[in-house]
C-alpha cells in the first residue's frame, strides 16, 4: 500500500523522512515555516546536509512524488498520513519546549476539522522527541474530538536515525517502536509499518516516548563513561582506548542485556567495594569523575525508594523472600536485602525471612563476620519455608524466586501486598495488591 504523506518540519529528521519515503514510492509533501527549506526541496535539493539524500530528493521531485509547501492546510488536505518532525529544543531553564509541536498540532487539528477526509481515518505520527505524557496532553488539547469521531488515529513513532548515516538508518533502523493510546497494535498498522520500515515494538504513547529518552540517555551515559575511563587511564599512564576496547570485547557481561533490567540495587562483595575504591583513587589523584561518583549515591537512592515503597503500606510484619545479594549464591556480603532487613528491623517492623541458600552455621570468614555484625539476631528471623515466612505478613517482598510459584500461590492470601523486586512472571496473578519495585 502506498500512502500520501504530509511531513511537518524539513530539518534533519523531516527532510530525511520525506526523501526516503518518496524514494520508496510514496507521495510526499513536506511542510516548513522556513521558506528557504521549502524552496530548496522544490528545486530538488536537500534543505540539510546529509550523505545520499540529494539524489533521492532530486529523483523523487523529477518523478512528481515529492513537493514542499509552507501551507499546512493544503498539505493536510492531500495526505492520509501526517507526520510531525518539528524541533523540540530546550528552554533556557533546560525544560522541553513543545511550542513548535503544539503549533503544528493546532494547524493539523484545524485543517482536519475544516476539511474532513472522505477516505477514512488519517494517521497522525508524532516523530519529534517528546517527554512521556506529551502525546496524551496534545491529544486532549487538539485531537480528542477527531479521534472519538473516527477521523484520526494518533501514534508515537520516535526517530532513531543518526545524522551522517540517516539515509541508511531509515532503511535499516536500529529500533522501531510505535506507541498507541492503550498499548494495543494500531488500527492503521500497515500505514505505521510504512513509516517504521522494520516491524515495530508496540506499547503505549508514554512508553514509546520514554524509550526514545532512555536510548539517548543511555548513549550519553556510554560516552561519559568511556570518557571518564579515558581520563583516569590517561592520568595513570594507561591507554584508555585499549582498556575500553577490552571492556567492549566482553559481549556476555559488558555489551549485552546483562545488568540492564530495572530491579535490585547492586550489591555483593565486589561492585560496591570496587566502585568505591576507583572513586577514592580518582579523588586522591584530583581527576574529577562525576559519573563514577554518582553511582553509589544512585544505588542508595534506589534502595531508599524500595524502603519507602514498603513503608508506605505501614506493615507490622514483612516477609522477605531471598536474602543473598543475588540468586544461586549464599553470599550475604553487601546484599541489598540485608540492608532492607536491617533498616526495617531498626524501624520496629517484624520480619520473617526465607532464603533456602542461607545456612548461618555454614557461613565462614568475611561473610559470617559481616552478617553477625549487621544482623546478630538473623537466626531467629529465618523461616524454614516460604509458606512459613509469608504467614501473617502484611507485605511480602520477593527478591528471588526461592520457591515455586504454585507453592507461593497456595501460601499467599490475596489481600497481602506483594512487592516484586526483580520481575517474576506470573507473580502478579497471586494477589490483588501486586507492585513491581520499579516498573
Ligand atoms: N537530528 C537528529 O539526529 C534527531 C534524531 C532523532 C530524533 N530527533 C528529534 O526529531 C525532532 C526534529 O529534529 P531535527 O533535528 O530534524 O530538527 P530541526 O531543527 O533540524 O528541524 C525542525 C524543522 O521544523 C520546522 N518547523 C518549526 N515549526 C514549524 C511549523 N509550525 N510547521 C512546519 N515546520 C516547522 C523548522 O523550520 C525546522 O526546519 C526533534 O524532536 C529531535 O529531538 C532528531
PDB file of N, CA and C and ligand atoms in Angstrom, residues 8-14 31-34 37 85-88 100 103-104 107 127-129 159-163 212, ligand 1:
ATOM      1  N   UNK A   8       5.636  17.475   8.515  1.00  0.00           N
ATOM      2  CA  UNK A   8       5.803  18.812   9.098  1.00  0.00           C
ATOM      3  C   UNK A   8       7.185  18.941   9.702  1.00  0.00           C
ATOM      4  N   UNK A   9       7.951  19.898   9.186  1.00  0.00           N
ATOM      5  CA  UNK A   9       9.326  20.101   9.635  1.00  0.00           C
ATOM      6  C   UNK A   9      10.266  19.462   8.635  1.00  0.00           C
ATOM      7  N   UNK A  10      11.054  20.305   7.964  1.00  0.00           N
ATOM      8  CA  UNK A  10      12.006  19.784   6.967  1.00  0.00           C
ATOM      9  C   UNK A  10      13.437  19.990   7.458  1.00  0.00           C
ATOM     10  N   UNK A  11      13.657  19.613   8.718  1.00  0.00           N
ATOM     11  CA  UNK A  11      15.011  19.659   9.270  1.00  0.00           C
ATOM     12  C   UNK A  11      15.682  18.312   9.064  1.00  0.00           C
ATOM     13  N   UNK A  12      16.559  17.946   9.989  1.00  0.00           N
ATOM     14  CA  UNK A  12      17.351  16.715   9.822  1.00  0.00           C
ATOM     15  C   UNK A  12      16.477  15.473   9.793  1.00  0.00           C
ATOM     16  N   UNK A  13      15.437  15.454  10.597  1.00  0.00           N
ATOM     17  CA  UNK A  13      14.561  14.275  10.610  1.00  0.00           C
ATOM     18  C   UNK A  13      13.554  14.342   9.462  1.00  0.00           C
ATOM     19  N   UNK A  14      12.885  15.487   9.329  1.00  0.00           N
ATOM     20  CA  UNK A  14      11.814  15.594   8.335  1.00  0.00           C
ATOM     21  C   UNK A  14      12.311  15.468   6.902  1.00  0.00           C
ATOM     22  N   UNK A  31       6.300  20.134   4.706  1.00  0.00           N
ATOM     23  CA  UNK A  31       5.796  21.442   5.142  1.00  0.00           C
ATOM     24  C   UNK A  31       6.808  22.067   6.089  1.00  0.00           C
ATOM     25  N   UNK A  32       7.140  23.323   5.842  1.00  0.00           N
ATOM     26  CA  UNK A  32       8.021  24.014   6.790  1.00  0.00           C
ATOM     27  C   UNK A  32       7.658  25.490   6.807  1.00  0.00           C
ATOM     28  N   UNK A  33       7.843  26.117   7.976  1.00  0.00           N
ATOM     29  CA  UNK A  33       7.588  27.554   8.075  1.00  0.00           C
ATOM     30  C   UNK A  33       8.748  28.349   7.457  1.00  0.00           C
ATOM     31  N   UNK A  34       9.849  27.683   7.227  1.00  0.00           N
ATOM     32  CA  UNK A  34      11.051  28.324   6.708  1.00  0.00           C
ATOM     33  C   UNK A  34      11.008  28.258   5.171  1.00  0.00           C
ATOM     34  N   UNK A  37      13.805  26.432   3.181  1.00  0.00           N
ATOM     35  CA  UNK A  37      13.826  24.964   3.170  1.00  0.00           C
ATOM     36  C   UNK A  37      12.850  24.423   2.128  1.00  0.00           C
ATOM     37  N   UNK A  85       7.582  16.303  12.572  1.00  0.00           N
ATOM     38  CA  UNK A  85       9.042  16.161  12.734  1.00  0.00           C
ATOM     39  C   UNK A  85       9.677  17.498  13.086  1.00  0.00           C
ATOM     40  N   UNK A  86       8.921  18.364  13.727  1.00  0.00           N
ATOM     41  CA  UNK A  86       9.487  19.681  14.049  1.00  0.00           C
ATOM     42  C   UNK A  86      10.379  19.577  15.281  1.00  0.00           C
ATOM     43  N   UNK A  87      11.150  20.627  15.522  1.00  0.00           N
ATOM     44  CA  UNK A  87      12.117  20.598  16.612  1.00  0.00           C
ATOM     45  C   UNK A  87      11.462  20.647  17.987  1.00  0.00           C
ATOM     46  N   UNK A  88      12.128  20.075  18.965  1.00  0.00           N
ATOM     47  CA  UNK A  88      11.702  20.151  20.365  1.00  0.00           C
ATOM     48  C   UNK A  88      12.928  20.553  21.185  1.00  0.00           C
ATOM     49  N   UNK A 100       6.712  24.344  19.136  1.00  0.00           N
ATOM     50  CA  UNK A 100       6.619  24.066  17.693  1.00  0.00           C
ATOM     51  C   UNK A 100       5.663  22.900  17.436  1.00  0.00           C
ATOM     52  N   UNK A 103       2.152  24.135  17.919  1.00  0.00           N
ATOM     53  CA  UNK A 103       1.698  24.969  16.787  1.00  0.00           C
ATOM     54  C   UNK A 103       1.278  24.088  15.611  1.00  0.00           C
ATOM     55  N   UNK A 104       2.067  23.061  15.325  1.00  0.00           N
ATOM     56  CA  UNK A 104       1.726  22.170  14.207  1.00  0.00           C
ATOM     57  C   UNK A 104       0.444  21.396  14.526  1.00  0.00           C
ATOM     58  N   UNK A 107      -2.473  23.526  13.881  1.00  0.00           N
ATOM     59  CA  UNK A 107      -2.733  23.665  12.430  1.00  0.00           C
ATOM     60  C   UNK A 107      -3.383  22.406  11.870  1.00  0.00           C
ATOM     61  N   UNK A 127       6.663  12.186  15.524  1.00  0.00           N
ATOM     62  CA  UNK A 127       8.035  11.690  15.352  1.00  0.00           C
ATOM     63  C   UNK A 127       9.027  12.496  16.196  1.00  0.00           C
ATOM     64  N   UNK A 128       8.650  13.713  16.524  1.00  0.00           N
ATOM     65  CA  UNK A 128       9.530  14.568  17.339  1.00  0.00           C
ATOM     66  C   UNK A 128       9.743  13.922  18.703  1.00  0.00           C
ATOM     67  N   UNK A 129      10.887  14.174  19.285  1.00  0.00           N
ATOM     68  CA  UNK A 129      11.199  13.623  20.607  1.00  0.00           C
ATOM     69  C   UNK A 129      10.468  14.429  21.673  1.00  0.00           C
ATOM     70  N   UNK A 159      12.092   8.680  16.437  1.00  0.00           N
ATOM     71  CA  UNK A 159      13.088   8.536  15.368  1.00  0.00           C
ATOM     72  C   UNK A 159      14.427   8.137  15.996  1.00  0.00           C
ATOM     73  N   UNK A 160      15.101   7.155  15.404  1.00  0.00           N
ATOM     74  CA  UNK A 160      16.385   6.715  15.976  1.00  0.00           C
ATOM     75  C   UNK A 160      17.561   6.942  15.031  1.00  0.00           C
ATOM     76  N   UNK A 161      17.314   7.708  13.936  1.00  0.00           N
ATOM     77  CA  UNK A 161      18.413   7.860  12.963  1.00  0.00           C
ATOM     78  C   UNK A 161      19.532   8.732  13.523  1.00  0.00           C
ATOM     79  N   UNK A 162      20.710   8.564  12.937  1.00  0.00           N
ATOM     80  CA  UNK A 162      21.863   9.402  13.311  1.00  0.00           C
ATOM     81  C   UNK A 162      22.213  10.283  12.129  1.00  0.00           C
ATOM     82  N   UNK A 163      22.458  11.552  12.396  1.00  0.00           N
ATOM     83  CA  UNK A 163      22.897  12.424  11.303  1.00  0.00           C
ATOM     84  C   UNK A 163      24.198  11.861  10.727  1.00  0.00           C
ATOM     85  N   UNK A 212      12.559   6.590  23.685  1.00  0.00           N
ATOM     86  CA  UNK A 212      13.451   7.499  22.956  1.00  0.00           C
ATOM     87  C   UNK A 212      14.422   8.195  23.925  1.00  0.00           C
TER      88      UNK A 212
HETATM   89  N1  LIG B   1      18.546  15.437  14.429  1.00  0.00           N
HETATM   90  C1  LIG B   1      18.552  14.166  14.820  1.00  0.00           C
HETATM   91  O1  LIG B   1      19.524  13.434  14.603  1.00  0.00           O
HETATM   92  C2  LIG B   1      17.363  13.578  15.504  1.00  0.00           C
HETATM   93  C3  LIG B   1      17.287  12.204  15.650  1.00  0.00           C
HETATM   94  C4  LIG B   1      16.176  11.657  16.271  1.00  0.00           C
HETATM   95  C5  LIG B   1      15.163  12.481  16.736  1.00  0.00           C
HETATM   96  N2  LIG B   1      15.281  13.836  16.595  1.00  0.00           N
HETATM   97  C6  LIG B   1      14.170  14.648  17.061  1.00  0.00           C
HETATM   98  O2  LIG B   1      13.374  14.979  15.925  1.00  0.00           O
HETATM   99  C7  LIG B   1      12.847  16.283  16.045  1.00  0.00           C
HETATM  100  C8  LIG B   1      13.295  17.138  14.882  1.00  0.00           C
HETATM  101  O3  LIG B   1      14.702  17.258  14.941  1.00  0.00           O
HETATM  102  P1  LIG B   1      15.516  17.954  13.770  1.00  0.00           P
HETATM  103  O4  LIG B   1      16.947  17.759  14.104  1.00  0.00           O
HETATM  104  O5  LIG B   1      15.010  17.488  12.452  1.00  0.00           O
HETATM  105  O6  LIG B   1      15.096  19.470  13.989  1.00  0.00           O
HETATM  106  P2  LIG B   1      15.441  20.718  13.035  1.00  0.00           P
HETATM  107  O7  LIG B   1      15.530  21.899  13.906  1.00  0.00           O
HETATM  108  O8  LIG B   1      16.569  20.384  12.128  1.00  0.00           O
HETATM  109  O9  LIG B   1      14.153  20.835  12.121  1.00  0.00           O
HETATM  110  C9  LIG B   1      12.914  21.243  12.587  1.00  0.00           C
HETATM  111  C10 LIG B   1      12.176  21.925  11.449  1.00  0.00           C
HETATM  112  O10 LIG B   1      10.844  22.200  11.857  1.00  0.00           O
HETATM  113  C11 LIG B   1      10.461  23.420  11.239  1.00  0.00           C
HETATM  114  N3  LIG B   1       9.266  23.955  11.882  1.00  0.00           N
HETATM  115  C12 LIG B   1       9.160  24.619  13.064  1.00  0.00           C
HETATM  116  N4  LIG B   1       7.882  24.966  13.274  1.00  0.00           N
HETATM  117  C13 LIG B   1       7.160  24.510  12.236  1.00  0.00           C
HETATM  118  C14 LIG B   1       5.781  24.547  11.884  1.00  0.00           C
HETATM  119  N5  LIG B   1       4.886  25.144  12.677  1.00  0.00           N
HETATM  120  N6  LIG B   1       5.410  23.979  10.743  1.00  0.00           N
HETATM  121  C15 LIG B   1       6.306  23.378   9.936  1.00  0.00           C
HETATM  122  N7  LIG B   1       7.619  23.322  10.206  1.00  0.00           N
HETATM  123  C16 LIG B   1       8.038  23.866  11.347  1.00  0.00           C
HETATM  124  C17 LIG B   1      11.703  24.281  11.357  1.00  0.00           C
HETATM  125  O11 LIG B   1      11.690  25.376  10.452  1.00  0.00           O
HETATM  126  C18 LIG B   1      12.795  23.260  11.030  1.00  0.00           C
HETATM  127  O12 LIG B   1      13.080  23.232   9.648  1.00  0.00           O
HETATM  128  C19 LIG B   1      13.293  16.798  17.409  1.00  0.00           C
HETATM  129  O13 LIG B   1      12.317  16.497  18.354  1.00  0.00           O
HETATM  130  C20 LIG B   1      14.541  15.991  17.662  1.00  0.00           C
HETATM  131  O14 LIG B   1      14.812  15.884  19.046  1.00  0.00           O
HETATM  132  C21 LIG B   1      16.344  14.390  15.971  1.00  0.00           C
END
